[in-house]
C-alpha cells in the first residue's frame, strides 16, 4: 500500500551541533536502509526548504507509523500522511 | 526536471452531464498520452477525494505550464506545483 | 486497516428537492449496507453540522476510495481521510 | 454522551529526558485506567504523528474537562473537542 | 449542559425574496420559542455581521443537534459548536 | 456595552512553578472581583482546553482594554474580542 | 467610541448591471451622509482591491451595527470589526 | 515606487464564451500598453495556475489602484498588493 | 502617501525586565516624535491586545520601511502593511 | 529558468549579537556575489518586514536549492518557492 508523506524538518537552533550532526547521519543511514528494503520507494528534496516529499510502500498504516516514528529526526519533523491508491488513468503497473 | 503537482478537481454541479463526461474522457486520453511520453511520470489517486498527486518530468516550468494549462479539466482544477530536486540520501538514480 | 473519515455535506441550494431527497435516501441505504458488512465500523453525527465522523475498517486505501467515491452524496461532500493504527496504550483488542 | 477528541502532543526538546519518561509512563497508566472505566471508549494513534484520535463516553462536558485537564501530558497537548450525537443512519445501538 | 454556538447566516442572493422573508420570520418565531423554554439561554448579534453568538442550555449534544438542525435557516448557516463547563473562578451559580 | 472575549492561556513551560502559581492565584482573585462589580458578566471554561469564553459588560472599548491588559495572566494569553449588540429576536431584556 | 472596520465588496457576477449601479449609487450617497454626521470618520480605499478600511465614531456596538447592516451593499460585503481605544503613546487628542 | 502584485484569475464557468474571449483580448491589449509605458515593469506567469506575479513601477498607491481597478479582468481577479523598497544588499540600481 | 499598518507586539517572556522597559520607553519617545513630524498620522490601541492600528503619511514605501525597521520594538513585532488611496466616496480632503 | 522566492528572516532573540552580525555580513556578501553572477536576478525588500522578494535565474530546481540552502541565514528563514514561466502578454524578451 502506498502513502504520500511530506516531512518538514525543524531543528531548534539551541541543539548542540554534534547532536544535530549525529542525528542527521543516523537519519541518512536509516533512510538508505529503508530505500533498499523497498519500503521508502521515492525520496525527493523540496527545492528551497529543509523538507522532503516521499512515497512509502508498506503493508499498512501500522508499518508506516513504526517506520516514521523511529526515524532519528522524528521528534523534529512536521509530518503529513496521505493514503494513495491506483488512479484509473494510470498506465504504470507499479503505481498501485 | 521534476515537479510535484497536486490537482483537486471541482466540477460545478450545474455543468451538463454530457459535457462533464466528454471532459473526463478527454482528460483520460491526454493523461495516458503524457504518461507514455514520460512527461507525466507518476499519477496516484488521493484516497477519498477527487484529486491526484503527480510527478512530472519536464524540461522546465514552461513545459509544465503548457501541459497543465492544456488539460481538458484545467478550468475546474485547483493546482499546486512544488519543484523537486535530488535528495542527498536518495539511492535511486532516477529520483533526480 | 482503520481509517478516520470526516464528511461534510454541502448540497447546493438550487438542486431540485426531489433529487436531494433521492440522494439522501440512497445514501442512507448504502450507509446501512456498509455498516452491516463491517466496512463502515462507526458512524457519528457532528452536533450542529450536516457532517459525520466515521471509522472505516477496510483492506486498504483502494477499498476505502472505492467505497467513498461511490457514495450517492460523494459529489457534494468535503472528505478528509486520516489513516489510524494501534495506540500503544490501547487496551481494546479491537482498536487495531 | 460521546465526544470526539484529537490530541497532538508537543513536548519541548529542552525538557529533561527523565521528566518526559515519567510523564509518558503516568499518561499511559491513566489512559488505561480511563479505558477500563469506559470513559475513554476508543483510542487510536494517528499514523505518522505523535497524536491520537479518541472517543470519550462521559456524563457531559464537565466530566470530559476534568478528565482531559488532569492528564499528565495535558500541558503539552493541543486538544480539539467535538461533541457527537447519534447519526440517523447508524445501525449500531452503541453509537449513540 | 451549556454549549457556545456561533451561527453565520449566508443567504444566496438568488433565493426569492419571499422565501427569504418567510424563512427569517419562521426563524424568529422559533428562536423566541426556544428562548422561552430556556434551551436558548442567550442570543447576541455580532456587531457588523449577519451572525449571532448564543449559549444553549440543553440535556446534551443530541438535543442541541435536534434544535439546531431544525432551525429554518439551518441550511444557510455556518455553525460552530463549543462545549462549555464551569470555570473554577466563576462566582455565578448559574454559569455551570 | 457587551463584549464577547475568548482567552487562551499559554504559559511557557520554563516559567518557575511558584511564579505560575502566584499568577494563577492573582488572576483568580481579580476575576472574582470583576465578576462582583458586574464588568465580567459571564465566565465559562472551554471543555478540554486551558481557555475561557467570557462576556464583559463595560462602558466601552477603553474600559475593556484597561481590564484585560491588567489581568495577571495577560502576557500569556491569546485574546480575541468581538463587540456584541442586541439581537432583534432576543426576548431577554438583559441581552442588550 | 471608535471602531476599525474593513469591508470587502463581492458582487456576484450574475446580478443585473442596473441593480449593481443602483446599489453603488445608493451606497455612495449613504457613505457621504454618514461622513457628514461624523459617524464615518475616515474612509480609505485599499489599493488594488474593491475594499475599504474605515474608522467609525459611534456611541457603541449597537449604533455601529445599525449603520453597517443598513448599508445598501451590506448583503455583498465581508465585514470585520475591531474595537479601538486610546493608545498611551498617542499625542492626538482626537485619537481616543 | 515599486509594488509586487499577485493576480489570480477566477472566471465563473457560466460566463458566455464570447464575453470571456473579449475580456481576455482586452486584458492582453491593456497589459501590453502598460508594459510599454513602464508602469507594468515585469509580468510572469505562475507555472500551473491561471495567475501572474507582477512588478509595477508607479508614482504611488493611487496610480496603482487606478491601473488595477480598470483592468478588464479586475472583477474576476483575486489581487494581493505588497509595497517594495530597495534592499540594502541589492547591487542593481534599478531595483529601487 | 498613506499606509495602513498593524503591529502586534510579542515580547519573549525571558527578556530581562529592564531591557523590556528600556525598549518600551524608547518606542514611546520615537512614536511621539514621529507623530509630531506628521509621518505617524494616527495611532490606536486594539482593544484587548498588545497591538496597534496606525496610519502613516510618508513619501513612499522606502520611508515607511526606514521608519518601521528602526522602531525599538521592531524585532518583536509582527507587522502588516496595506497601501491606501483615496476612496471615491470620501468627503474628507485629508483622506488622500 | 526563473523562480520567484520569498524569504522571511526570523532570528531567535537569544542568538549572540556577534553571531547575528557575522551571519548578516556573510549573507550580504553572498547575495551580492550571486547577483553579480546573474543567478539572483532581482532582490527587493518587503516594506515593513525583515523579508525579501527575489527572482532567481538558474538552470533548474537543483541549482536553486543548492544556492538557497547554502545561504548563511538559511536556517533562520521561512522560504517559499514559486516556479515562473513566460506570460503570453509579456513584451519583455527577458521575462522568460
Coordinates of N, CA and C in Angstrom, one line a residue, chain B residues 4-90:
Chain B
X4 N 6.4 18.2 -8.4 CA 5.4 17.6 -7.7 C 4.1 18.4 -7.9
X5 N 3.0 17.8 -8.4 CA 1.8 18.5 -8.7 C 0.6 17.9 -8.0
X6 N -0.2 18.7 -7.3 CA -1.4 18.2 -6.7 C -2.6 18.8 -7.5
X7 N -3.5 18.0 -7.9 CA -4.7 18.6 -8.6 C -6.0 18.1 -7.9
X8 N -6.8 19.1 -7.6 CA -8.1 18.9 -7.0 C -9.1 19.3 -8.0
X9 N -10.0 18.3 -8.4 CA -11.0 18.6 -9.4 C -12.3 19.0 -8.7
X10 N -12.8 20.1 -9.1 CA -14.1 20.6 -8.6 C -15.0 21.0 -9.7
X11 N -15.8 20.1 -10.1 CA -16.7 20.3 -11.3 C -18.0 20.9 -10.8
X12 N -18.4 22.1 -11.3 CA -19.7 22.7 -10.8 C -20.9 21.7 -11.1
X13 N -21.8 21.7 -10.2 CA -22.9 20.7 -10.3 C -23.9 21.0 -11.4
X14 N -23.8 22.2 -11.9 CA -24.8 22.6 -12.9 C -24.2 22.5 -14.3
X15 N -23.0 21.9 -14.5 CA -22.4 21.6 -15.8 C -23.2 20.4 -16.4
X16 N -23.6 20.5 -17.6 CA -24.3 19.3 -18.2 C -23.6 18.0 -18.2
X17 N -24.2 17.0 -17.8 CA -23.6 15.7 -17.7 C -22.8 15.3 -18.9
X18 N -23.3 15.5 -20.1 CA -22.6 15.1 -21.3 C -21.2 15.9 -21.4
X19 N -21.3 17.1 -21.0 CA -20.1 17.9 -21.1 C -19.0 17.4 -20.1
X20 N -19.5 17.1 -18.9 CA -18.6 16.5 -17.9 C -18.0 15.2 -18.4
X21 N -18.8 14.3 -19.0 CA -18.4 13.0 -19.4 C -17.3 13.2 -20.5
X22 N -17.6 14.2 -21.4 CA -16.7 14.4 -22.5 C -15.3 14.9 -22.0
X23 N -15.4 15.8 -21.0 CA -14.2 16.4 -20.4 C -13.4 15.3 -19.8
X24 N -14.0 14.4 -19.0 CA -13.3 13.4 -18.3 C -12.7 12.4 -19.3
X25 N -13.4 12.1 -20.3 CA -12.9 11.1 -21.3 C -11.6 11.7 -22.0
X26 N -11.7 13.0 -22.3 CA -10.6 13.7 -23.0 C -9.4 13.8 -22.0
X27 N -9.7 14.1 -20.8 CA -8.7 14.2 -19.7 C -7.9 12.8 -19.6
X28 N -8.7 11.8 -19.7 CA -8.1 10.4 -19.5 C -7.2 10.1 -20.7
X29 N -7.6 10.4 -21.9 CA -6.8 10.1 -23.1 C -5.5 10.9 -23.0
X30 N -5.7 12.2 -22.6 CA -4.5 13.1 -22.6 C -3.5 12.6 -21.5
X31 N -4.1 12.2 -20.3 CA -3.2 11.8 -19.2 C -2.4 10.5 -19.6
X32 N -3.1 9.6 -20.4 CA -2.3 8.4 -20.8 C -1.2 8.8 -21.8
X33 N -1.6 9.6 -22.7 CA -0.6 10.1 -23.7 C 0.6 10.7 -23.0
X34 N 0.4 11.6 -22.1 CA 1.5 12.2 -21.4 C 2.3 11.3 -20.5
X35 N 1.7 10.2 -20.0 CA 2.4 9.2 -19.3 C 3.3 8.4 -20.3
X36 N 2.8 8.2 -21.5 CA 3.6 7.4 -22.5 C 4.8 8.2 -22.9
X37 N 4.7 9.5 -23.0 CA 5.9 10.3 -23.4 C 6.9 10.4 -22.3
X38 N 6.5 10.1 -21.1 CA 7.4 10.2 -19.9 C 7.3 11.5 -19.2
X39 N 6.5 12.4 -19.7 CA 6.4 13.7 -19.0 C 5.6 13.6 -17.7
X40 N 4.6 12.8 -17.7 CA 3.7 12.6 -16.5 C 4.2 11.3 -15.9
X41 N 5.3 11.4 -15.1 CA 6.0 10.2 -14.6 C 5.2 9.3 -13.6
X42 N 4.5 9.9 -12.7 CA 3.7 9.2 -11.7 C 2.3 9.8 -11.6
X43 N 1.3 9.0 -11.4 CA 0.0 9.5 -11.2 C -0.8 8.6 -10.2
X44 N -1.1 9.2 -9.0 CA -1.8 8.5 -8.0 C -3.1 9.2 -7.6
X45 N -4.1 8.4 -7.3 CA -5.3 9.0 -6.7 C -5.2 9.2 -5.2
X46 N -5.7 10.3 -4.7 CA -5.7 10.6 -3.3 C -7.0 9.9 -2.7
X47 N -6.8 8.9 -1.8 CA -7.9 8.1 -1.3 C -9.0 9.0 -0.7
X48 N -10.2 8.8 -1.2 CA -11.4 9.5 -0.6 C -11.7 10.9 -1.2
X49 N -10.8 11.3 -2.2 CA -11.1 12.6 -2.8 C -10.9 12.6 -4.3
X50 N -11.6 13.5 -5.0 CA -11.5 13.6 -6.5 C -10.2 14.4 -6.7
X51 N -9.1 13.8 -6.5 CA -7.8 14.6 -6.6 C -6.7 13.6 -6.9
X52 N -5.6 14.1 -7.4 CA -4.5 13.3 -7.7 C -3.2 13.9 -7.2
X53 N -2.2 13.1 -6.9 CA -0.8 13.6 -6.7 C 0.0 13.0 -7.9
X54 N 0.8 13.9 -8.5 CA 1.5 13.5 -9.7 C 3.0 14.0 -9.6
X55 N 3.8 13.3 -10.4 CA 5.2 13.7 -10.6 C 5.4 13.9 -12.1
X56 N 5.8 15.1 -12.4 CA 6.1 15.4 -13.9 C 7.6 15.5 -14.1
X57 N 8.0 15.0 -15.2 CA 9.4 15.1 -15.6 C 9.5 15.9 -16.9
X58 N 9.8 17.1 -16.8 CA 9.8 18.0 -18.0 C 11.1 18.9 -18.1
X59 N 11.2 19.6 -19.1 CA 12.4 20.4 -19.3 C 12.4 21.6 -18.4
X60 N 11.3 22.0 -17.9 CA 11.2 23.2 -17.0 C 9.8 23.7 -16.8
X61 N 9.7 24.8 -16.1 CA 8.4 25.4 -15.7 C 7.5 25.7 -16.9
X62 N 8.2 26.1 -18.0 CA 7.4 26.4 -19.2 C 6.7 25.2 -19.7
X63 N 7.4 24.1 -19.9 CA 6.8 22.9 -20.4 C 5.7 22.4 -19.5
X64 N 6.0 22.5 -18.2 CA 5.0 22.1 -17.2 C 3.7 22.9 -17.4
X65 N 3.8 24.2 -17.4 CA 2.7 25.0 -17.6 C 1.9 24.7 -18.9
X66 N 2.6 24.6 -20.0 CA 1.9 24.3 -21.2 C 1.1 23.0 -21.1
X67 N 1.7 22.0 -20.4 CA 1.0 20.7 -20.3 C -0.3 20.9 -19.4
X68 N 0.0 21.5 -18.2 CA -1.2 21.6 -17.2 C -2.3 22.5 -17.8
X69 N -1.9 23.6 -18.4 CA -3.0 24.6 -18.8 C -3.7 24.1 -20.0
X70 N -3.2 23.0 -20.6 CA -4.0 22.5 -21.8 C -4.8 21.2 -21.4
X71 N -4.7 20.8 -20.2 CA -5.5 19.6 -19.7 C -7.0 20.0 -19.9
X72 N -7.8 19.1 -20.4 CA -9.3 19.4 -20.5 C -9.9 19.8 -19.2
X73 N -9.5 19.3 -18.1 CA -10.2 19.7 -16.8 C -9.5 20.9 -16.1
X74 N -8.5 21.5 -16.8 CA -7.8 22.6 -16.2 C -8.7 23.7 -15.6
X75 N -9.7 24.1 -16.3 CA -10.5 25.2 -15.8 C -11.2 24.8 -14.5
X76 N -11.3 23.5 -14.1 CA -12.0 23.1 -13.0 C -11.1 22.5 -11.9
X77 N -9.8 22.8 -12.1 CA -8.9 22.2 -11.1 C -8.2 23.3 -10.3
X78 N -8.0 22.9 -9.0 CA -7.1 23.7 -8.1 C -5.8 23.0 -8.2
X79 N -4.7 23.7 -8.6 CA -3.4 23.0 -8.8 C -2.3 23.7 -8.0
X80 N -1.5 22.8 -7.4 CA -0.4 23.3 -6.6 C 0.9 22.6 -7.1
X81 N 1.9 23.5 -7.4 CA 3.1 23.0 -8.0 C 4.3 23.2 -7.0
X82 N 5.1 22.1 -6.9 CA 6.2 22.2 -6.0 C 7.5 21.6 -6.7
X83 N 8.5 22.5 -7.0 CA 9.7 22.0 -7.7 C 10.5 21.1 -6.8
X84 N 10.9 19.9 -7.3 CA 11.7 19.0 -6.6 C 13.1 18.9 -7.0
X85 N 14.0 18.4 -6.2 CA 15.4 18.2 -6.7 C 15.9 16.9 -6.0
X86 N 17.1 16.5 -6.3 CA 17.6 15.3 -5.7 C 17.8 15.4 -4.2
X87 N 17.4 14.3 -3.5 CA 17.6 14.3 -2.1 C 19.0 13.7 -1.8
X88 N 19.8 14.3 -1.0 CA 21.2 13.7 -0.8 C 21.2 12.3 -0.2
X89 N 20.1 11.9 0.4 CA 20.1 10.5 0.9 C 19.4 9.5 -0.1
X90 N 19.0 10.0 -1.2 CA 18.3 9.1 -2.2 C 19.3 8.1 -2.8

